[in-house]
Short mmCIF file of N, CA and C in Angstrom, two decimals:
data_model
loop_
_atom_site.label_atom_id
_atom_site.label_comp_id
_atom_site.label_asym_id
_atom_site.label_seq_id
_atom_site.Cartn_x
_atom_site.Cartn_y
_atom_site.Cartn_z
N MET A 24 0.33 -1.69 -0.05
CA MET A 24 -0.10 -0.28 0.24
C MET A 24 0.96 0.65 -0.16
N LEU A 25 0.40 1.93 -0.59
CA LEU A 25 1.10 3.53 -0.80
C LEU A 25 0.28 4.17 0.26
N ASP A 26 0.95 4.92 1.57
CA ASP A 26 0.72 5.31 2.71
C ASP A 26 1.34 6.72 2.56
N ILE A 27 0.62 8.12 2.60
CA ILE A 27 1.23 9.17 2.66
C ILE A 27 0.40 10.10 3.99
N ARG A 28 0.86 9.87 5.11
CA ARG A 28 0.90 10.37 6.12
C ARG A 28 1.10 11.95 6.84
N ASP A 29 0.02 12.52 7.08
CA ASP A 29 0.79 14.00 6.84
C ASP A 29 1.38 14.69 6.51
N VAL A 30 1.58 14.52 4.98
CA VAL A 30 2.85 14.88 4.49
C VAL A 30 2.34 16.73 4.23
N TYR A 31 3.53 16.93 4.87
CA TYR A 31 3.44 18.62 4.53
C TYR A 31 4.40 19.27 3.49
N PHE A 32 3.99 20.21 2.45
CA PHE A 32 5.23 20.93 1.98
C PHE A 32 4.96 22.33 1.70
N GLN A 33 5.53 23.30 1.71
CA GLN A 33 5.45 24.35 1.62
C GLN A 33 6.27 25.60 0.52
N TYR A 34 5.80 25.79 -0.69
CA TYR A 34 6.32 26.56 -1.68
C TYR A 34 6.50 28.77 -1.45
N GLU A 35 6.85 29.37 -1.87
CA GLU A 35 6.95 30.55 -1.07
C GLU A 35 5.50 31.58 -0.53
N ASN A 36 4.49 30.90 -2.01
CA ASN A 36 2.92 31.56 -1.19
C ASN A 36 1.93 30.23 -1.53
N PHE A 37 2.58 29.37 -1.26
CA PHE A 37 1.38 27.58 -1.35
C PHE A 37 2.31 27.00 -0.50
N SER A 38 0.88 25.87 0.77
CA SER A 38 1.47 25.30 1.47
C SER A 38 0.50 24.29 1.00
N CYS A 39 0.82 22.95 1.30
CA CYS A 39 -1.01 21.58 1.45
C CYS A 39 -0.25 20.88 2.42
N THR A 40 -1.05 20.17 2.49
CA THR A 40 -1.01 18.91 3.65
C THR A 40 -1.91 18.20 3.12
N TYR A 41 -0.79 16.39 2.58
CA TYR A 41 -1.41 16.03 1.88
C TYR A 41 -2.37 14.24 2.75
N GLN A 42 -2.54 13.73 3.10
CA GLN A 42 -2.97 12.46 3.29
C GLN A 42 -3.52 11.22 1.78
N LEU A 43 -3.23 10.27 2.48
CA LEU A 43 -3.25 9.33 1.15
C LEU A 43 -3.35 8.11 1.46
N GLN A 44 -4.21 6.92 0.99
CA GLN A 44 -3.86 5.43 1.06
C GLN A 44 -4.33 4.85 -0.40
N ALA A 45 -2.96 4.08 -0.78
CA ALA A 45 -3.52 3.59 -2.21
C ALA A 45 -3.24 2.16 -1.90
N GLU A 46 -4.01 1.32 -1.86
CA GLU A 46 -3.97 -0.20 -2.15
C GLU A 46 -2.85 -0.60 -3.56
N GLU A 47 -2.47 -1.58 -3.13
CA GLU A 47 -1.34 -1.93 -4.11
C GLU A 47 -2.55 -2.82 -5.43
N SER A 48 -2.33 -2.23 -6.96
CA SER A 48 -3.08 -2.88 -7.79
C SER A 48 -4.25 -2.34 -7.95
N ASN A 49 -4.56 -1.60 -7.56
CA ASN A 49 -5.51 -0.05 -7.71
C ASN A 49 -4.91 1.10 -7.96
N LEU A 50 -5.92 1.54 -8.48
CA LEU A 50 -5.86 3.10 -10.06
C LEU A 50 -6.26 4.40 -8.60
N ALA A 51 -5.65 5.33 -7.95
CA ALA A 51 -6.40 6.37 -7.95
C ALA A 51 -6.00 7.46 -8.64
N LEU A 52 -6.75 8.17 -8.71
CA LEU A 52 -7.02 9.40 -9.25
C LEU A 52 -6.97 10.74 -8.44
N ILE A 53 -6.37 11.36 -8.44
CA ILE A 53 -6.23 12.85 -7.45
C ILE A 53 -6.46 14.12 -9.30
N SER A 54 -7.38 14.52 -8.44
CA SER A 54 -7.91 15.90 -9.08
C SER A 54 -8.38 16.79 -8.36
N GLY A 55 -8.46 18.09 -9.16
CA GLY A 55 -8.61 19.57 -8.66
C GLY A 55 -8.18 20.45 -9.46
N ASP A 56 -8.26 21.79 -9.10
CA ASP A 56 -7.59 22.63 -9.76
C ASP A 56 -6.68 22.83 -9.72
N ASN A 57 -6.49 24.00 -10.98
CA ASN A 57 -4.66 24.21 -11.14
C ASN A 57 -4.29 24.86 -10.12
N GLY A 58 -2.93 24.42 -9.61
CA GLY A 58 -2.27 24.86 -8.42
C GLY A 58 -2.24 24.33 -7.55
N SER A 59 -3.42 23.54 -7.09
CA SER A 59 -4.01 23.17 -6.01
C SER A 59 -2.97 21.96 -5.73
N GLY A 60 -2.18 21.94 -6.23
CA GLY A 60 -0.77 20.80 -5.41
C GLY A 60 -0.86 19.80 -6.18
N LYS A 61 -1.77 19.35 -7.51
CA LYS A 61 -1.07 17.74 -7.81
C LYS A 61 0.25 17.56 -7.84
N THR A 62 0.68 18.26 -8.94
CA THR A 62 1.94 18.03 -9.27
C THR A 62 3.05 18.01 -7.85
N THR A 63 2.47 18.41 -7.10
CA THR A 63 3.70 19.20 -6.26
C THR A 63 3.44 17.33 -5.22
N LEU A 64 2.34 17.15 -5.46
CA LEU A 64 1.87 15.82 -4.92
C LEU A 64 2.88 15.04 -5.27
N LEU A 65 2.73 14.53 -6.56
CA LEU A 65 3.10 13.36 -6.96
C LEU A 65 5.17 13.82 -7.22
N MET A 66 5.27 15.00 -6.97
CA MET A 66 6.74 15.24 -7.09
C MET A 66 7.42 14.77 -5.57
N LEU A 67 5.91 14.84 -4.62
CA LEU A 67 6.77 14.34 -3.31
C LEU A 67 6.94 12.61 -3.49
N ILE A 68 6.22 11.82 -4.00
CA ILE A 68 5.68 10.41 -4.01
C ILE A 68 7.49 9.81 -4.62
N ALA A 69 7.39 11.07 -5.90
CA ALA A 69 8.57 10.50 -6.57
C ALA A 69 10.49 11.06 -6.18
N GLY A 70 10.35 11.39 -5.14
CA GLY A 70 11.23 12.23 -4.53
C GLY A 70 12.35 13.34 -4.92
N PHE A 71 11.67 13.95 -5.18
CA PHE A 71 12.12 15.11 -6.24
C PHE A 71 11.86 16.17 -5.43
N LEU A 72 11.23 16.13 -4.53
CA LEU A 72 10.66 17.27 -3.32
C LEU A 72 11.18 16.47 -2.84
N THR A 73 10.98 17.35 -1.04
CA THR A 73 11.09 16.82 0.05
C THR A 73 10.23 17.18 0.91
N PRO A 74 9.27 16.58 1.80
CA PRO A 74 8.49 16.96 2.57
C PRO A 74 8.73 18.31 4.01
N SER A 75 8.65 18.93 4.27
CA SER A 75 8.66 19.37 5.29
C SER A 75 8.45 18.66 6.75
N ARG A 76 7.52 17.73 6.35
CA ARG A 76 7.22 17.08 7.83
C ARG A 76 5.45 15.91 7.17
N GLY A 77 6.09 15.34 7.86
CA GLY A 77 5.34 13.68 7.29
C GLY A 77 5.45 12.62 6.73
N GLU A 78 5.32 11.76 5.95
CA GLU A 78 5.82 10.70 6.07
C GLU A 78 5.15 9.42 4.55
N ILE A 79 6.20 9.15 3.87
CA ILE A 79 5.68 7.86 2.33
C ILE A 79 6.15 7.23 2.52
N TYR A 80 4.87 6.06 2.71
CA TYR A 80 5.60 4.71 2.94
C TYR A 80 4.87 4.05 1.44
N TRP A 81 6.14 3.21 1.48
CA TRP A 81 5.41 2.03 0.20
C TRP A 81 5.57 0.46 1.29
N LYS A 82 4.48 -0.47 1.20
CA LYS A 82 4.66 -1.58 2.18
C LYS A 82 5.26 -1.44 3.37
N SER A 83 4.76 -0.15 4.22
CA SER A 83 5.27 0.03 4.91
C SER A 83 7.14 0.32 5.40
N ASN A 84 7.57 0.50 4.76
CA ASN A 84 9.03 0.83 4.48
C ASN A 84 8.25 2.92 3.91
N SER A 85 9.18 3.25 4.48
CA SER A 85 9.59 4.67 4.24
C SER A 85 10.37 4.93 2.98
N LEU A 86 9.91 5.92 2.48
CA LEU A 86 10.29 6.27 1.50
C LEU A 86 11.44 7.69 1.52
N ASN A 87 10.78 8.12 2.24
CA ASN A 87 11.11 10.32 2.88
C ASN A 87 12.88 9.94 2.40
N ASN A 88 13.85 8.63 3.10
CA ASN A 88 15.30 9.09 2.73
C ASN A 88 15.99 8.17 1.49
N GLU A 89 14.80 7.66 0.94
CA GLU A 89 15.44 7.40 -0.60
C GLU A 89 15.60 8.02 -1.21
N ALA A 90 16.82 8.26 -2.42
CA ALA A 90 16.19 8.52 -3.65
C ALA A 90 15.76 8.53 -4.43
N PRO A 91 15.37 9.35 -4.92
CA PRO A 91 14.27 8.94 -6.57
C PRO A 91 14.46 8.02 -7.45
N HIS A 92 15.75 8.11 -7.63
CA HIS A 92 16.11 6.43 -9.00
C HIS A 92 16.14 5.05 -7.90
N ASN A 93 16.08 5.02 -6.26
CA ASN A 93 15.98 3.94 -6.09
C ASN A 93 14.42 3.55 -5.52
N ARG A 94 13.55 4.65 -5.34
CA ARG A 94 11.97 4.69 -5.33
C ARG A 94 11.25 3.73 -6.24
N PRO A 95 10.60 2.57 -5.93
CA PRO A 95 9.54 1.86 -7.11
C PRO A 95 8.56 2.71 -7.26
N ILE A 96 9.27 3.75 -7.94
CA ILE A 96 8.44 4.17 -8.91
C ILE A 96 8.47 4.70 -10.57
N SER A 97 7.64 4.73 -11.05
CA SER A 97 7.99 5.03 -12.88
C SER A 97 6.82 6.63 -13.06
N ILE A 98 7.10 7.66 -13.44
CA ILE A 98 6.96 8.59 -13.23
C ILE A 98 6.61 9.29 -14.52
N LEU A 99 5.25 9.81 -15.12
CA LEU A 99 5.68 10.67 -16.59
C LEU A 99 4.85 11.84 -16.58
N PHE A 100 5.29 12.91 -16.52
CA PHE A 100 5.73 14.18 -16.14
C PHE A 100 5.19 14.37 -17.07
N GLN A 101 4.02 15.97 -16.73
CA GLN A 101 3.32 16.77 -17.55
C GLN A 101 4.49 17.24 -18.82
N THR A 102 5.07 17.48 -18.85
CA THR A 102 6.62 17.92 -20.28
C THR A 102 7.18 16.34 -20.48
N HIS A 103 6.75 15.76 -21.85
CA HIS A 103 7.79 14.63 -22.16
C HIS A 103 8.67 13.53 -21.40
N ASN A 104 9.88 15.30 -21.02
CA ASN A 104 11.18 14.50 -20.92
C ASN A 104 11.65 13.92 -21.83
N LEU A 105 11.80 14.12 -23.42
CA LEU A 105 12.10 12.90 -24.37
C LEU A 105 13.58 13.77 -24.51
N PHE A 106 14.73 12.72 -24.67
CA PHE A 106 16.03 13.27 -25.38
C PHE A 106 16.27 13.68 -26.03
N PRO A 107 16.19 14.66 -26.51
CA PRO A 107 16.28 15.53 -28.61
C PRO A 107 17.29 14.59 -28.84
N HIS A 108 18.23 14.04 -28.28
CA HIS A 108 19.56 13.24 -29.34
C HIS A 108 19.21 12.24 -29.40
N LEU A 109 17.98 11.45 -28.79
CA LEU A 109 18.01 10.12 -28.78
C LEU A 109 16.73 10.07 -29.75
N THR A 110 16.21 8.37 -30.49
CA THR A 110 15.57 8.54 -31.59
C THR A 110 14.12 7.84 -30.38
N VAL A 111 13.50 7.32 -30.91
CA VAL A 111 12.59 7.27 -30.26
C VAL A 111 12.47 5.92 -29.57
N GLU A 112 12.88 4.88 -29.99
CA GLU A 112 13.57 3.16 -29.83
C GLU A 112 14.44 4.11 -28.55
N GLN A 113 15.51 4.58 -28.32
CA GLN A 113 16.27 5.02 -27.81
C GLN A 113 15.85 5.40 -26.13
N ASN A 114 14.53 6.56 -26.40
CA ASN A 114 13.82 7.06 -25.59
C ASN A 114 13.41 5.67 -24.34
N ILE A 115 12.60 5.08 -25.16
CA ILE A 115 12.50 4.12 -24.68
C ILE A 115 12.64 3.17 -23.79
N THR A 116 13.54 2.84 -24.30
CA THR A 116 14.90 1.78 -24.51
C THR A 116 15.51 1.98 -22.76
N ILE A 117 15.82 3.40 -22.60
CA ILE A 117 16.54 4.16 -21.26
C ILE A 117 15.23 3.61 -19.73
N GLY A 118 14.38 3.30 -20.61
CA GLY A 118 13.27 2.12 -19.30
C GLY A 118 13.66 1.33 -18.97
N PHE A 119 14.59 0.48 -19.52
CA PHE A 119 15.34 -0.35 -19.43
C PHE A 119 16.93 -0.45 -18.58
N SER A 120 17.32 0.26 -19.53
CA SER A 120 18.75 0.92 -19.12
C SER A 120 19.42 1.91 -19.86
N HIS A 121 20.43 2.29 -19.17
CA HIS A 121 20.90 3.67 -19.24
C HIS A 121 22.02 3.72 -20.15
N ASN A 122 22.27 2.41 -20.46
CA ASN A 122 23.44 2.11 -20.80
C ASN A 122 22.83 1.36 -22.79
N LYS A 123 21.81 1.40 -22.76
CA LYS A 123 21.32 0.98 -23.89
C LYS A 123 21.55 -0.61 -24.42
N LYS A 124 21.85 -1.26 -23.76
CA LYS A 124 22.45 -2.66 -24.05
C LYS A 124 21.23 -3.52 -22.99
N LEU A 125 20.30 -4.50 -24.50
CA LEU A 125 19.16 -5.32 -23.92
C LEU A 125 19.29 -6.42 -23.77
N THR A 126 18.68 -7.04 -22.71
CA THR A 126 18.63 -8.82 -23.41
C THR A 126 17.18 -9.12 -24.37
N GLU A 127 18.02 -10.38 -24.90
CA GLU A 127 16.28 -10.87 -25.51
C GLU A 127 15.81 -10.70 -24.94
N LEU A 128 15.18 -11.01 -23.93
CA LEU A 128 14.10 -10.51 -23.31
C LEU A 128 13.28 -8.99 -23.39
N GLN A 129 14.09 -8.43 -22.98
CA GLN A 129 14.37 -7.03 -23.33
C GLN A 129 13.98 -6.31 -24.57
N LYS A 130 14.53 -7.40 -25.62
CA LYS A 130 13.73 -6.36 -26.96
C LYS A 130 12.89 -7.12 -27.09
N HIS A 131 12.59 -7.94 -26.86
CA HIS A 131 11.02 -8.36 -27.34
C HIS A 131 9.90 -7.84 -27.03
N THR A 132 10.09 -7.38 -25.47
CA THR A 132 9.20 -6.37 -24.68
C THR A 132 9.05 -5.29 -25.29
N LEU A 133 10.47 -4.99 -25.95
CA LEU A 133 10.75 -3.58 -26.47
C LEU A 133 9.77 -3.72 -27.56
N ASP A 134 9.31 -4.60 -28.21
CA ASP A 134 9.17 -4.68 -29.39
C ASP A 134 7.43 -5.24 -29.32
N ASP A 135 6.64 -5.59 -28.51
CA ASP A 135 6.04 -5.55 -27.67
C ASP A 135 5.06 -3.78 -27.76
N VAL A 136 5.81 -3.32 -26.75
CA VAL A 136 5.40 -2.31 -26.05
C VAL A 136 4.94 -1.73 -27.44
N MET A 137 6.56 -1.49 -28.11
CA MET A 137 6.58 0.09 -29.52
C MET A 137 4.82 -0.85 -30.91
N THR A 138 4.44 -1.90 -30.30
CA THR A 138 4.06 -2.14 -31.06
C THR A 138 2.14 -2.04 -30.41
N PHE A 139 2.06 -2.11 -29.29
CA PHE A 139 1.30 -1.84 -28.43
C PHE A 139 0.70 -0.17 -28.68
N PHE A 140 2.02 0.55 -28.68
CA PHE A 140 1.37 2.63 -28.81
C PHE A 140 1.92 2.53 -29.99
N GLU A 141 1.92 1.76 -30.63
CA GLU A 141 1.72 2.36 -32.73
C GLU A 141 2.56 3.00 -32.47
N LEU A 142 4.52 2.84 -32.18
CA LEU A 142 5.22 3.54 -32.56
C LEU A 142 6.64 2.80 -32.96
N THR A 143 6.69 1.40 -34.13
CA THR A 143 7.11 0.83 -34.52
C THR A 143 7.38 2.03 -36.45
N HIS A 144 6.23 2.29 -36.73
CA HIS A 144 6.10 3.18 -37.83
C HIS A 144 8.11 4.12 -37.64
N ILE A 145 7.49 5.03 -35.72
CA ILE A 145 8.59 6.00 -36.16
C ILE A 145 10.16 5.35 -35.25
N ARG A 146 10.36 4.39 -35.22
CA ARG A 146 11.41 4.54 -33.75
C ARG A 146 12.51 4.68 -34.59
N LYS A 147 12.88 5.06 -35.39
CA LYS A 147 14.40 6.16 -35.56
C LYS A 147 14.23 6.98 -35.82
N GLN A 148 12.63 7.92 -35.49
CA GLN A 148 12.86 9.15 -35.49
C GLN A 148 13.37 10.05 -34.40
N PHE A 149 13.50 11.47 -34.53
CA PHE A 149 13.64 11.74 -33.22
C PHE A 149 12.68 12.73 -32.69
N PRO A 150 13.16 12.97 -31.52
CA PRO A 150 11.68 14.01 -30.88
C PRO A 150 11.51 15.29 -31.20
N SER A 151 11.88 15.64 -32.51
CA SER A 151 11.89 17.33 -32.83
C SER A 151 11.11 16.22 -34.11
N HIS A 152 10.78 15.39 -34.37
CA HIS A 152 9.93 15.42 -35.34
C HIS A 152 8.37 14.56 -35.41
N LEU A 153 8.07 13.83 -34.04
CA LEU A 153 6.86 13.59 -33.87
C LEU A 153 6.28 14.21 -33.31
N SER A 154 4.13 14.62 -33.79
CA SER A 154 3.40 14.84 -33.09
C SER A 154 3.83 15.44 -31.37
N GLY A 155 2.45 16.24 -30.65
CA GLY A 155 2.45 15.45 -29.41
C GLY A 155 2.05 14.99 -28.75
N GLY A 156 1.51 14.09 -29.18
CA GLY A 156 0.25 13.01 -29.22
C GLY A 156 1.72 11.22 -29.43
N GLN A 157 2.55 11.34 -30.62
CA GLN A 157 3.26 10.51 -30.51
C GLN A 157 4.42 10.73 -29.21
N ALA A 158 4.79 11.80 -28.99
CA ALA A 158 5.78 12.19 -27.48
C ALA A 158 5.30 11.57 -26.68
N GLN A 159 3.57 11.75 -26.59
CA GLN A 159 3.02 11.26 -24.94
C GLN A 159 3.04 10.03 -25.23
N ARG A 160 3.25 9.23 -26.56
CA ARG A 160 3.17 7.68 -26.30
C ARG A 160 4.79 7.42 -26.06
N VAL A 161 5.52 8.04 -26.61
CA VAL A 161 6.52 7.70 -26.07
C VAL A 161 7.20 7.84 -24.94
N ALA A 162 6.62 8.49 -24.60
CA ALA A 162 7.27 8.60 -23.09
C ALA A 162 6.08 7.86 -21.90
N LEU A 163 5.01 7.87 -22.52
CA LEU A 163 4.13 6.56 -21.71
C LEU A 163 4.76 5.71 -22.18
N ALA A 164 4.84 4.89 -22.95
CA ALA A 164 5.81 3.80 -23.05
C ALA A 164 7.38 3.79 -22.93
N ARG A 165 8.10 5.19 -22.20
CA ARG A 165 8.91 4.12 -21.26
C ARG A 165 8.55 4.51 -20.27
N CYS A 166 8.01 4.57 -19.60
CA CYS A 166 6.87 4.93 -18.22
C CYS A 166 6.49 3.54 -18.29
N MET A 167 5.92 2.65 -18.67
CA MET A 167 5.22 1.53 -18.72
C MET A 167 6.33 0.20 -18.55
N ILE A 168 7.04 0.35 -19.69
CA ILE A 168 8.20 -0.53 -20.10
C ILE A 168 9.33 -1.09 -18.52
N ARG A 169 8.75 -0.14 -17.55
CA ARG A 169 9.75 -0.32 -16.78
C ARG A 169 9.01 -1.15 -15.87
N ARG A 170 8.00 -1.47 -15.77
CA ARG A 170 7.39 -2.09 -14.71
C ARG A 170 7.40 -1.99 -13.34
N MET A 171 6.87 -0.64 -12.84
CA MET A 171 7.42 -0.43 -11.42
C MET A 171 5.47 -0.88 -11.18
N PRO A 172 6.17 -1.00 -9.33
CA PRO A 172 4.21 -0.96 -8.89
C PRO A 172 3.93 0.30 -8.62
N ILE A 173 4.70 1.39 -8.66
CA ILE A 173 4.21 2.96 -8.66
C ILE A 173 4.10 3.03 -10.11
N ILE A 174 3.19 3.75 -10.56
CA ILE A 174 3.18 4.37 -11.57
C ILE A 174 2.92 6.02 -11.07
N LEU A 175 3.00 7.24 -11.56
CA LEU A 175 2.46 8.33 -11.42
C LEU A 175 2.69 8.96 -12.89
N LEU A 176 1.29 9.43 -12.73
CA LEU A 176 0.62 9.70 -14.27
C LEU A 176 0.50 11.45 -14.19
N ASP A 177 1.31 12.02 -14.49
CA ASP A 177 1.07 13.50 -14.44
C ASP A 177 0.04 14.21 -16.06
N GLU A 178 -0.91 14.25 -16.05
CA GLU A 178 -1.57 14.63 -17.07
C GLU A 178 -1.50 13.91 -18.09
N PRO A 179 -1.32 12.47 -17.96
CA PRO A 179 -1.10 12.07 -19.15
C PRO A 179 -1.40 11.25 -20.36
N LEU A 180 -2.73 12.41 -20.61
CA LEU A 180 -3.71 12.33 -22.00
C LEU A 180 -3.64 13.91 -22.47
N ASN A 181 -2.74 14.79 -22.07
CA ASN A 181 -3.10 15.94 -22.29
C ASN A 181 -2.47 16.14 -23.88
N HIS A 182 -2.41 15.31 -24.49
CA HIS A 182 -1.69 15.66 -25.52
C HIS A 182 -2.51 14.49 -26.96
N LEU A 183 -3.39 13.64 -25.91
CA LEU A 183 -3.75 12.45 -26.82
C LEU A 183 -5.40 12.80 -27.49
#
């Protein structure tokens, strides 16, 4: 279970306290007005922001002192965060490995994911040649290929 207990965070003119419990294998939707702190919550869970107080737990283990890359999380940001010097295929492959060397199973999974997201025909293109929807699908494919137990999606359908 993802358990967020009394997590408080403050920007210059904004502060928010968060409480949330989300059971494993369930979908939790967070909605609210623009500027209400939805993205801030995702950044706190992912470890890109540090709460002033409170705890974030995954399966009863605190994530507060875990670096973002050590958390069981995959995140899709509002902006796609695609690497402009990498092809579609390479951008997705980074979800597996930073050195871009894949096992045979990973190569097969990559092909399946590219087919599922209808990206096979653009696998050698660079992000500058993609439409907003294509870039969003590449970013979503990279997020999903990591197979992390927690997947945070920040406005994942805004370009689709």
